């Protein structure tokens, strides 16, 4: 394949100027005569998926160099609508890892094509599959449907996105060669037989039309299991097959929906798999992966590794699934995915095997593997202050309602809500919270009496409340469902009546919003806490040499961590993940600050330890 930036002999030349239509030589990328053609020449796509939102901006270039040194010529990425549009009227394509144009520019400078997957639905084990949580506040809006309020919202998003990226398309001299229409829509069609197929198709076609109208030039493609093209394919887009390991089956399916012509592409080949809290970490063998990739290479099948580098679900960005045994399966914070490039950007045996394979087959040069980022450990971090969440919340004005309100009704997307109810008369019996979304620790007069857990389908426990006693539930949203028919039922908090001793509990519910969308300031609060109460811990630590490290959370229960204001994500003792990745680029030489919200707090903590290796497969 010719180099991306120029067709001259300078194969490895990196672009160092800003990417503008005036400064860059224009190119063509098209689907013609059953082939992908770049500037008229037949081209195979050897792609790896990497999501810029899951990698600190400071590490984008390193990870892209790793991808190219594995022998790939393309990077694919989802665009998560909710990442760039967190609240109505608020758009962010500039700060930190939100800077999508900068990511595209960096990919081009590293000599890579880009495949853009803008959704508007992404899945990707990402919160709500990429949809903004606040869409659910419009009761007339039906997501992922031929519904005018939803389509109007999609158009607004796609128009804003196009303004950021259309100048980076290949015809403008940019790296973007293809754009996906929707995502795995055939799967959704199969899960929603209650919706007529014709209506599903109208929606899919509307998204394809919107992409073109706002400035995306294509070529366009769809991405589904080969058995689901009937619901997922749409006119004007190349159908590609996810997870397809049989070349003949791939070609037969594509031919049926693409005028008996290729090209043939597996848009998601899985060298690893996703992971849930409370379930074993999934691994895929190196030999199995290498064998399958060689099959693609021998048969001129284009492919995209999903994932080549997973990264991390920082903050509250992790999504969730569900199955017949679990009402929810929250995804772990690490998105390591057992991918060829590890969460921290390390070479794995899988990476080495694929690199050696690619070197034997591809005609373009494969560069050297970049040096790894330094890894450090730190002395135990002393936690100098512990503040009870019950003290912290006293400065926060509660919302009062006769019944518990959802996060969405409270105008809150993520984090926690503390639901409180005072009882004049004593009461005891079975507390039932069938509308719990998703996890709660339960207190009577500040004393822990148990926990409720949607992941374990545990919605009730016995309580005894004295006269003038207060019942409190600290409820955590563990991530909205990102895949399947239930994606349309994704409100959080307590979404139906609380029942005690068979009767609905109504009147004067107080709800304190605790979104933890930024690191809390604990300076004015007394250093007071006790075991069994949710507690905020803070401490400072010195760093002499900057490097990546991992926080060792094996002695902790359940909560979230901030370092220097950066939200590292959730931890939970159930595993399989027992560490949190702390990128060195978020540390500073000298003084650093950590804040931990520990919800279970079975014991009081004095320090926080680090380790130089991740622990991702220790299930308790």
Coordinates of C-alpha atoms in Angstrom, one line a residue:
X1 CA 0.0 0.0 0.0
X2 CA 1.3 3.5 -0.7
X3 CA 2.1 5.7 2.3
X4 CA -0.8 7.7 3.5
X5 CA 0.5 11.2 3.3
X6 CA 2.3 11.2 0.0
X7 CA 2.9 8.8 -2.9
X8 CA 6.6 9.8 -3.1
X9 CA 9.5 7.6 -2.1
X10 CA 9.5 9.1 1.4
X11 CA 7.5 6.3 2.9
X12 CA 8.1 7.2 6.5
X13 CA 7.8 11.0 6.2
X14 CA 5.7 12.3 9.1
X15 CA 3.5 15.3 8.7
X16 CA 4.5 18.2 11.0
X17 CA 2.2 21.0 9.8
X18 CA -1.4 21.6 10.7
X19 CA -3.9 19.6 8.7
X20 CA -5.8 22.0 6.5
X21 CA -7.3 21.5 3.0
X22 CA -4.8 24.1 1.7
X23 CA -1.7 22.6 3.3
X24 CA -2.4 18.9 2.4
X25 CA -2.4 17.1 -0.8
X26 CA -5.8 15.8 -1.6
X27 CA -6.5 12.1 -2.2
X28 CA -9.3 9.7 -3.0
X29 CA -10.5 6.7 -1.3
X30 CA -13.4 4.8 -2.8
X31 CA -15.1 1.4 -3.2
X32 CA -14.8 0.5 -6.8
X33 CA -14.9 -2.8 -8.8
X34 CA -15.1 -4.8 -5.6
X35 CA -12.1 -3.2 -4.0
X36 CA -11.0 -0.5 -1.7
X37 CA -9.0 2.0 -3.8
X38 CA -6.7 4.7 -2.5
X39 CA -5.8 7.2 -5.2
X40 CA -7.0 4.5 -7.7
X41 CA -4.8 1.7 -6.3
X42 CA -6.2 -1.4 -4.7
X43 CA -5.6 -1.2 -0.9
X44 CA -6.2 -3.6 2.0
X45 CA -7.3 -2.2 5.3
X46 CA -5.3 -3.5 8.3
X47 CA -6.9 -1.7 11.2
X48 CA -6.8 -1.6 14.9
X49 CA -9.5 0.0 17.1
X50 CA -8.5 2.5 19.7
X51 CA -10.8 5.0 21.3
X52 CA -9.2 8.4 22.0
X53 CA -11.7 9.0 24.9
X54 CA -10.2 6.0 26.7
X55 CA -6.5 7.2 26.5
X56 CA -5.0 10.3 28.0
X57 CA -4.3 12.8 25.2
X58 CA -0.6 12.8 26.2
X59 CA -0.3 9.1 25.3
X60 CA -2.2 9.2 21.9
X61 CA 1.0 9.4 19.9
X62 CA 2.7 6.5 21.8
X63 CA -0.3 4.3 21.3
X64 CA -0.6 5.1 17.6
X65 CA 3.1 4.4 17.2
X66 CA 2.5 1.0 18.9
X67 CA -0.4 0.3 16.6
X68 CA 1.7 1.1 13.5
X69 CA 4.7 -0.9 14.8
X70 CA 2.3 -4.0 15.0
X71 CA 2.0 -3.7 11.2
X72 CA -1.3 -1.9 10.8
X73 CA -2.0 1.0 8.5
X74 CA -5.3 2.2 9.9
X75 CA -6.8 3.2 13.3
X76 CA -10.6 2.9 13.9
X77 CA -12.4 4.9 16.6
X78 CA -15.8 5.4 17.9
X79 CA -17.0 8.9 18.6
X80 CA -19.1 8.9 21.8
X81 CA -21.9 11.5 21.5
X82 CA -22.2 11.9 25.3
X83 CA -18.5 12.5 25.7
X84 CA -18.7 15.6 23.5
X85 CA -22.2 16.7 24.6
X86 CA -22.4 16.1 28.3
X87 CA -25.3 18.5 29.0
X88 CA -27.8 20.3 26.7
X89 CA -26.1 23.3 25.1
X90 CA -22.6 22.2 26.2
X91 CA -20.1 20.9 23.6
X92 CA -16.5 19.9 24.1
X93 CA -14.2 19.1 21.3
X94 CA -11.2 20.9 22.8
X95 CA -10.2 20.0 26.3
X96 CA -7.9 17.1 27.0
X97 CA -8.9 13.8 25.3
X98 CA -12.1 15.4 23.9
X99 CA -9.9 17.0 21.2
X100 CA -10.9 14.8 18.3
X101 CA -9.4 17.0 15.6
X102 CA -6.1 16.7 17.4
X103 CA -6.4 12.9 17.5
X104 CA -7.0 12.8 13.7
X105 CA -4.1 15.1 13.1
X106 CA -1.8 12.9 15.3
X107 CA -2.9 9.8 13.5
X108 CA -2.1 11.3 10.1
X109 CA 1.3 12.5 11.4
X110 CA 2.0 8.8 12.3
X111 CA 1.1 7.8 8.7
X112 CA -2.2 6.1 9.5
X113 CA -5.6 6.0 7.8
X114 CA -8.6 6.6 10.2
X115 CA -12.0 4.9 10.1
X116 CA -14.6 7.0 11.9
X117 CA -17.5 5.4 13.8
X118 CA -19.7 8.3 14.8
X119 CA -22.8 6.3 15.7
X120 CA -25.0 8.0 16.9
X121 CA -25.1 4.6 18.8
X122 CA -21.7 3.1 19.6
X123 CA -22.1 0.3 22.2
X124 CA -18.4 -0.2 23.0
X125 CA -19.1 -1.0 26.7
X126 CA -19.4 2.7 27.1
X127 CA -22.1 4.4 29.3
X128 CA -25.5 4.3 27.5
X129 CA -23.8 3.2 24.3
X130 CA -22.7 6.8 23.8
X131 CA -26.1 8.4 24.1
X132 CA -26.4 11.5 26.4
X133 CA -28.3 10.5 29.6
X134 CA -30.4 13.6 29.4
X135 CA -32.2 12.5 26.2
X136 CA -34.4 10.5 28.5
X137 CA -35.8 13.7 30.0
X138 CA -37.8 14.2 26.8
X139 CA -40.7 11.8 27.3
X140 CA -41.6 12.1 23.6
X141 CA -38.2 10.9 22.5
X142 CA -37.5 7.2 21.7
X143 CA -33.9 6.4 21.2
X144 CA -32.6 4.4 18.3
X145 CA -36.0 4.6 16.5
X146 CA -37.7 6.3 13.6
X147 CA -38.8 9.0 16.1
X148 CA -38.7 12.6 15.1
X149 CA -37.5 14.1 18.4
X150 CA -34.7 11.5 18.4
X151 CA -33.8 12.0 14.8
X152 CA -33.7 15.8 15.4
X153 CA -31.3 15.3 18.3
X154 CA -29.1 13.0 16.1
X155 CA -29.0 15.7 13.4
X156 CA -27.8 18.3 15.9
X157 CA -25.0 16.0 17.1
X158 CA -23.9 14.9 13.7
X159 CA -23.9 18.5 12.4
X160 CA -21.6 19.5 15.3
X161 CA -19.4 16.5 14.7
X162 CA -19.1 17.2 11.0
X163 CA -18.0 20.8 11.7
X164 CA -15.0 19.3 13.6
X165 CA -14.0 16.5 11.3
X166 CA -15.2 17.0 7.7
X167 CA -12.0 18.9 6.9
X168 CA -10.0 15.8 7.9
X169 CA -11.6 13.6 5.3
X170 CA -9.4 12.1 2.6
X171 CA -10.7 14.3 -0.1
X172 CA -9.5 17.3 1.9
X173 CA -6.1 15.8 2.4
X174 CA -7.0 14.2 5.8
X175 CA -6.7 10.7 7.1
X176 CA -10.5 9.7 7.4
X177 CA -11.2 7.2 4.7
X178 CA -14.5 5.7 5.8
X179 CA -17.5 6.5 8.0
X180 CA -19.8 4.0 9.7
X181 CA -23.6 4.3 9.5
X182 CA -25.1 3.6 13.0
X183 CA -23.6 0.5 14.6
X184 CA -24.6 -3.2 14.8
X185 CA -28.1 -2.2 13.9
X186 CA -28.9 -5.7 12.6
X187 CA -28.4 -7.0 16.1
X188 CA -30.9 -4.4 17.5
X189 CA -33.4 -5.3 14.8
X190 CA -33.2 -8.9 15.9
X191 CA -33.8 -7.9 19.6
X192 CA -36.7 -5.6 18.8
X193 CA -39.2 -7.7 16.8
X194 CA -42.0 -5.6 18.3
X195 CA -40.9 -2.9 15.8
X196 CA -41.7 -3.5 12.1
X197 CA -38.7 -4.1 9.9
X198 CA -39.8 -1.4 7.6
X199 CA -39.7 1.1 10.4
X200 CA -36.2 -0.1 11.5
X201 CA -35.0 0.4 7.9
X202 CA -36.5 3.9 7.7
X203 CA -34.5 4.9 10.8
X204 CA -31.2 3.3 9.5
X205 CA -31.7 5.1 6.2
X206 CA -32.4 8.4 7.9
X207 CA -29.0 8.2 9.8
X208 CA -27.2 7.4 6.5
X209 CA -28.9 10.4 4.9
X210 CA -28.1 12.7 7.8
X211 CA -24.4 11.8 7.7
X212 CA -24.3 12.8 4.0
X213 CA -26.3 16.0 4.5
X214 CA -24.1 17.4 7.2
X215 CA -20.9 16.8 5.3
X216 CA -19.6 13.3 5.6
X217 CA -18.5 12.1 2.2
X218 CA -18.0 8.3 2.7
X219 CA -17.5 5.7 1.6
X220 CA -20.0 4.6 4.2
X221 CA -20.2 1.1 5.8
X222 CA -22.4 -0.8 8.2
X223 CA -21.1 -3.3 10.8
X224 CA -23.1 -6.4 11.8
X225 CA -22.7 -10.1 12.3
X226 CA -23.0 -11.7 8.8
X227 CA -26.2 -13.4 9.8
X228 CA -27.8 -10.1 10.7
X229 CA -27.3 -8.1 7.4
X230 CA -31.0 -8.3 6.6
X231 CA -31.8 -5.9 9.4
X232 CA -28.5 -4.0 9.5
X233 CA -27.5 -3.3 5.9
X234 CA -28.7 -0.1 4.3
X235 CA -28.5 1.2 0.7
X236 CA -25.4 3.2 0.0
X237 CA -23.2 1.6 2.6
X238 CA -20.8 -1.4 2.3
X239 CA -21.9 -4.2 4.7
X240 CA -19.0 -5.5 6.8
X241 CA -19.1 -8.5 9.2
X242 CA -18.3 -8.5 12.9
X243 CA -16.6 -11.5 14.4
X244 CA -16.8 -13.5 11.1
X245 CA -14.0 -16.1 11.0
X246 CA -15.3 -18.0 7.9
X247 CA -14.1 -16.3 4.7
X248 CA -16.6 -18.0 2.4
X249 CA -19.5 -17.1 4.7
X250 CA -18.2 -13.5 4.8
X251 CA -18.1 -13.3 1.0
X252 CA -21.5 -14.9 0.5
X253 CA -23.2 -12.5 3.0
X254 CA -21.5 -9.4 1.5
X255 CA -22.3 -10.4 -2.1
X256 CA -25.9 -10.9 -1.2
X257 CA -26.2 -7.3 0.0
X258 CA -23.6 -5.6 -2.2
X259 CA -24.4 -6.5 -5.8
X260 CA -22.3 -9.6 -5.8
X261 CA -19.2 -7.5 -5.2
X262 CA -16.6 -7.0 -2.4
X263 CA -14.6 -5.6 -0.9
X264 CA -14.7 -8.0 2.1
X265 CA -14.0 -6.7 5.5
X266 CA -14.4 -7.9 9.1
X267 CA -15.0 -4.6 10.9
X268 CA -14.6 -6.1 14.3
X269 CA -12.3 -9.1 14.9
X270 CA -12.0 -9.9 18.6
X271 CA -8.5 -10.7 19.9
X272 CA -10.0 -10.3 23.4
X273 CA -13.3 -9.7 25.0
X274 CA -15.1 -7.4 27.5
X275 CA -15.3 -7.9 31.2
X276 CA -17.9 -7.4 34.0
X277 CA -17.6 -6.9 37.7
X278 CA -18.2 -10.1 39.6
X279 CA -17.3 -12.3 36.6
X280 CA -14.0 -13.9 35.4
X281 CA -11.7 -11.9 33.3
X282 CA -11.9 -13.2 29.7
X283 CA -8.8 -14.2 27.8
X284 CA -8.3 -15.2 24.1
X285 CA -5.3 -17.3 23.2
X286 CA -2.4 -15.9 21.1
X287 CA -2.2 -18.9 18.8
X288 CA -5.9 -18.7 18.0
X289 CA -5.6 -15.0 17.2
X290 CA -2.6 -15.3 14.9
X291 CA -4.1 -18.2 13.0
X292 CA -7.3 -16.2 12.3
X293 CA -5.4 -13.1 11.2
X294 CA -3.3 -15.1 8.8
X295 CA -6.5 -16.5 7.3
X296 CA -7.6 -12.9 6.6
X297 CA -4.2 -12.0 5.1
X298 CA -4.1 -15.1 2.9
X299 CA -7.5 -14.3 1.5
X300 CA -7.2 -10.5 1.0
X301 CA -9.8 -9.8 3.7
X302 CA -9.5 -6.4 5.3
X303 CA -9.9 -6.4 9.1
X304 CA -10.1 -4.3 12.2
X305 CA -8.9 -5.5 15.6
X306 CA -11.5 -4.8 18.2
X307 CA -9.7 -3.8 20.3
X308 CA -6.0 -3.4 19.4
X309 CA -5.7 -1.2 22.5
X310 CA -8.6 -0.9 24.9
X311 CA -7.5 1.8 27.4
X312 CA -9.6 2.7 30.4
X313 CA -13.1 3.6 31.4
X314 CA -12.1 6.7 33.4
X315 CA -14.6 8.3 35.7
X316 CA -18.2 7.1 35.1
X317 CA -17.8 6.2 31.5
X318 CA -18.1 2.4 31.8
X319 CA -21.4 0.9 30.5
X320 CA -23.2 -2.3 31.4
X321 CA -24.9 -5.3 29.9
X322 CA -27.4 -7.8 31.3
X323 CA -28.3 -11.5 30.8
X324 CA -30.7 -14.1 32.2
X325 CA -28.8 -14.4 35.5
X326 CA -28.0 -10.7 36.1
X327 CA -30.3 -7.8 35.8
X328 CA -27.2 -5.7 35.1
X329 CA -23.6 -6.6 34.3
X330 CA -21.6 -3.5 35.0
X331 CA -18.3 -3.3 33.0
X332 CA -15.1 -3.0 34.9
X333 CA -13.0 0.2 34.8
X334 CA -10.2 -1.3 32.9
X335 CA -10.9 -1.7 29.2
X336 CA -7.7 -3.8 28.8
X337 CA -9.8 -6.3 26.7
X338 CA -6.9 -8.8 26.7
X339 CA -5.9 -6.7 23.6
X340 CA -2.5 -6.9 21.9
X341 CA -1.5 -3.6 23.4
X342 CA -2.3 -3.7 27.1
X343 CA -4.2 -1.0 29.1
X344 CA -0.9 0.7 30.0
X345 CA 0.4 0.5 26.4
X346 CA 2.6 -2.6 26.9
X347 CA 3.7 -5.1 24.3
X348 CA 2.1 -8.5 25.0
X349 CA 2.8 -11.9 23.5
X350 CA -0.2 -11.4 21.3
X351 CA 1.2 -8.2 20.0
X352 CA 4.6 -9.8 19.1
X353 CA 2.9 -12.7 17.3
X354 CA 0.8 -10.4 15.2
X355 CA 3.7 -8.1 14.4
X356 CA 5.8 -11.0 13.2
X357 CA 2.9 -12.2 11.1
X358 CA 2.2 -8.8 9.5
X359 CA 5.9 -8.4 8.7
X360 CA 5.7 -11.5 6.6
X361 CA 2.7 -10.5 4.6
X362 CA 2.5 -6.7 4.2
X363 CA 4.5 -4.8 1.5
X364 CA 4.9 -1.5 3.4
X365 CA 7.6 -1.0 6.0
X366 CA 6.8 -1.9 9.7
X367 CA 8.6 0.5 12.0
X368 CA 10.4 -0.4 15.3
X369 CA 8.4 -0.8 18.4
X370 CA 8.5 2.4 20.5
X371 CA 10.1 2.3 23.9
X372 CA 7.6 1.6 26.8
X373 CA 6.5 4.4 29.2
X374 CA 8.3 4.2 32.5
X375 CA 6.5 2.3 35.3
X376 CA 7.1 3.3 38.9
X377 CA 5.9 2.4 42.4
X378 CA 5.4 4.7 45.3
X379 CA 5.8 4.3 49.1
X380 CA 2.4 3.8 50.8
X381 CA 0.4 7.1 50.4
X382 CA -0.6 8.3 53.9
X383 CA -4.2 9.4 54.1
X384 CA -4.2 12.4 56.3
X385 CA -7.9 13.1 56.5
X386 CA -11.1 11.1 56.6
X387 CA -14.5 12.8 56.3
X388 CA -17.9 11.1 56.7
X389 CA -20.1 11.5 53.7
X390 CA -22.9 12.2 56.2
X391 CA -21.0 15.3 57.3
X392 CA -20.0 16.3 53.7
X393 CA -23.7 16.2 52.6
X394 CA -24.9 18.6 55.2
X395 CA -23.9 21.6 53.1
X396 CA -25.9 20.2 50.1
X397 CA -29.5 21.3 49.8
X398 CA -31.8 18.2 49.4
X399 CA -34.6 17.9 46.9
X400 CA -37.8 17.0 48.6
X401 CA -40.6 14.9 47.0
X402 CA -43.4 12.6 48.1
X403 CA -41.7 9.7 46.3
X404 CA -38.1 8.9 45.3
X405 CA -37.0 10.6 42.1
X406 CA -34.8 9.2 39.4
X407 CA -31.3 10.6 38.6
X408 CA -32.9 12.0 35.4
X409 CA -35.7 13.7 37.3
X410 CA -33.1 15.2 39.6
X411 CA -31.2 16.5 36.6
X412 CA -28.2 14.3 37.4
X413 CA -26.4 11.9 35.0
X414 CA -23.9 10.0 37.1
X415 CA -22.5 9.3 40.5
X416 CA -24.6 8.8 43.6
X417 CA -27.8 10.1 45.3
X418 CA -28.5 9.8 49.0
X419 CA -32.2 9.0 49.5
X420 CA -33.5 9.8 53.1
X421 CA -36.8 9.3 54.8
X422 CA -37.7 10.0 58.4
X423 CA -40.3 7.8 60.2
X424 CA -42.3 9.3 63.1
X425 CA -43.5 5.9 64.3
X426 CA -41.4 2.8 64.7
X427 CA -41.6 0.3 61.8
X428 CA -39.9 -2.9 61.0
X429 CA -40.1 -5.5 58.3
X430 CA -38.9 -6.2 54.8
X431 CA -37.6 -3.3 52.8
X432 CA -38.1 -3.9 49.0
X433 CA -36.5 -1.6 46.4
X434 CA -37.3 -3.4 43.2
X435 CA -36.6 -0.2 41.3
X436 CA -33.0 0.1 42.4
X437 CA -30.6 1.2 39.7
X438 CA -28.0 -0.1 40.6
X439 CA -26.3 -0.5 44.0
X440 CA -27.1 0.8 47.5
X441 CA -25.8 0.7 51.0
X442 CA -28.6 1.0 53.5
X443 CA -28.4 2.9 56.9
X444 CA -30.7 3.4 59.8
X445 CA -29.8 6.4 61.9
X446 CA -26.4 6.4 60.2
X447 CA -25.6 2.7 61.0
X448 CA -25.1 0.3 58.1
X449 CA -27.7 -2.4 58.0
X450 CA -27.0 -4.0 54.6
X451 CA -26.6 -3.5 50.9
X452 CA -28.8 -4.0 47.8
X453 CA -27.3 -4.9 44.5
X454 CA -28.9 -5.1 41.1
X455 CA -25.8 -7.0 39.8
X456 CA -26.8 -9.9 42.2
X457 CA -30.5 -9.3 41.8
X458 CA -30.7 -8.4 45.5
X459 CA -33.5 -5.9 46.1
X460 CA -34.7 -6.5 49.6
X461 CA -33.5 -6.8 53.2
X462 CA -35.0 -6.7 56.7
X463 CA -34.8 -3.4 58.6
X464 CA -35.9 -2.1 62.0
X465 CA -36.5 1.6 62.3
X466 CA -37.2 3.2 65.7
X467 CA -39.5 6.2 66.3
X468 CA -38.1 9.4 64.7
X469 CA -35.6 7.2 62.9
X470 CA -34.1 7.9 59.5
X471 CA -33.7 5.4 56.7
X472 CA -31.0 6.3 54.2
X473 CA -30.0 4.6 50.9
X474 CA -26.8 5.7 49.2
X475 CA -27.5 4.7 45.6
X476 CA -24.8 4.4 42.9
X477 CA -25.4 4.5 39.1
X478 CA -23.0 1.7 37.9
X479 CA -23.4 2.6 34.2
X480 CA -26.3 2.6 31.8
X481 CA -26.9 -0.4 29.7
X482 CA -25.1 -0.1 26.4
X483 CA -26.3 -3.1 24.4
X484 CA -29.6 -4.9 23.8
X485 CA -33.3 -4.2 23.8
X486 CA -33.3 -2.8 27.3
X487 CA -31.2 0.2 26.3
X488 CA -34.5 2.0 26.1
X489 CA -35.0 1.4 29.8
X490 CA -32.0 3.3 31.3
X491 CA -33.1 5.6 34.1
X492 CA -31.1 5.5 37.3
X493 CA -31.5 5.8 41.0
X494 CA -34.7 4.6 42.5
X495 CA -37.2 4.4 39.7
X496 CA -40.3 2.8 41.4
X497 CA -41.9 2.9 44.9
X498 CA -39.9 1.8 47.9
X499 CA -42.0 -0.8 49.9
X500 CA -41.7 -1.5 53.6
X501 CA -43.7 -4.2 55.3
X502 CA -45.9 -4.4 52.2
X503 CA -46.8 -0.7 51.9
X504 CA -45.4 2.1 49.7
X505 CA -43.2 4.5 51.6
X506 CA -44.3 8.0 50.6
X507 CA -44.1 11.6 51.9
X508 CA -41.1 13.8 52.4
X509 CA -38.3 11.9 50.7
X510 CA -35.1 13.9 50.7
X511 CA -32.6 13.4 48.0
X512 CA -29.0 14.8 48.1
X513 CA -27.3 14.9 44.8
X514 CA -23.7 13.6 44.8
X515 CA -22.6 13.5 41.1
X516 CA -18.8 13.7 41.9
X517 CA -18.2 15.1 38.5
X518 CA -15.3 16.9 40.0
X519 CA -13.0 16.2 42.9
X520 CA -14.6 17.3 46.2
X521 CA -12.9 19.9 48.4
X522 CA -12.7 18.5 51.9
X523 CA -10.9 21.4 53.5
X524 CA -13.7 22.8 55.7
X525 CA -15.1 19.5 56.9
X526 CA -14.1 17.9 60.3
X527 CA -11.8 14.8 60.2
X528 CA -14.4 12.4 61.5
X529 CA -15.5 9.0 60.3
X530 CA -16.4 5.6 61.5
X531 CA -16.4 2.1 60.1
X532 CA -19.5 1.3 58.2
X533 CA -20.2 4.9 57.1
X534 CA -19.3 6.1 53.6
X535 CA -16.1 8.1 53.9
X536 CA -14.0 10.5 51.8
X537 CA -10.3 10.0 52.3
X538 CA -7.6 12.4 51.1
X539 CA -3.8 12.6 51.3
X540 CA -0.8 14.0 49.5
X541 CA 2.3 12.3 48.2
X542 CA 5.6 13.2 46.7
X543 CA 6.7 12.0 43.2
X544 CA 10.4 12.3 42.3
X545 CA 10.3 10.5 38.9
X546 CA 7.2 10.6 36.7
X547 CA 5.9 7.2 35.5
X548 CA 2.8 5.1 35.2
X549 CA 1.7 3.1 38.2
X550 CA -1.3 1.2 39.5
X551 CA -3.3 1.8 42.7
X552 CA -3.7 -1.4 44.7
X553 CA -7.3 -1.5 45.9
X554 CA -7.3 -5.0 47.3
X555 CA -7.8 -3.8 50.9
X556 CA -10.7 -1.6 49.9
X557 CA -14.4 -2.2 49.4
X558 CA -16.2 -0.2 46.8
X559 CA -15.8 3.4 45.5
X560 CA -14.0 5.9 43.2
X561 CA -10.6 7.6 43.1
X562 CA -9.4 11.0 42.0
X563 CA -5.7 11.8 41.6
X564 CA -4.8 15.5 41.0
X565 CA -8.5 16.0 40.1
X566 CA -8.4 13.2 37.4
X567 CA -11.2 10.6 38.0
X568 CA -9.5 7.2 37.7
X569 CA -12.8 5.3 37.8
X570 CA -14.5 2.7 40.0
X571 CA -13.0 -0.1 42.1
X572 CA -14.9 -3.0 43.8
X573 CA -13.5 -5.8 45.9
X574 CA -15.6 -8.4 44.1
X575 CA -13.1 -8.2 41.2
X576 CA -11.8 -9.3 38.8
X577 CA -10.1 -5.9 38.7
X578 CA -8.2 -5.1 41.8
X579 CA -6.0 -2.2 40.7
X580 CA -6.6 1.2 39.0
X581 CA -4.4 2.4 36.3
X582 CA -2.8 5.8 37.1
X583 CA -1.2 7.3 34.0
X584 CA 2.1 9.1 34.7
X585 CA 1.1 12.0 32.6
X586 CA -1.5 12.9 35.3
X587 CA 1.2 13.1 38.0
X588 CA 3.5 16.0 38.7
X589 CA 7.0 16.1 40.2
X590 CA 6.6 17.1 43.8
X591 CA 3.3 17.3 45.5
X592 CA 0.3 15.3 44.3
X593 CA -3.2 14.8 45.9
X594 CA -5.5 11.8 46.1
X595 CA -9.2 11.6 47.1
X596 CA -11.0 8.3 47.6
X597 CA -14.8 7.9 48.1
X598 CA -15.1 4.5 49.9
X599 CA -18.8 3.5 50.1
X600 CA -18.6 0.3 52.1
X601 CA -15.8 1.3 54.5
X602 CA -15.8 -1.9 56.5
X603 CA -12.6 -0.7 58.1
X604 CA -10.9 2.7 58.5
X605 CA -8.0 3.1 56.1
X606 CA -4.7 4.8 56.8
X607 CA -2.9 4.5 53.5
X608 CA -3.1 3.6 49.8
X609 CA -0.6 1.4 48.1
X610 CA 0.7 1.2 44.6
X611 CA 2.1 -1.7 42.5
X612 CA 3.9 -1.9 39.2
X613 CA 1.6 -4.5 37.6
X614 CA -2.2 -4.5 37.0
X615 CA -4.3 -7.1 38.7
X616 CA -7.3 -7.8 36.4
X617 CA -8.1 -11.4 37.0
X618 CA -8.6 -11.8 40.8
X619 CA -12.2 -12.7 41.3
X620 CA -13.5 -12.8 44.8

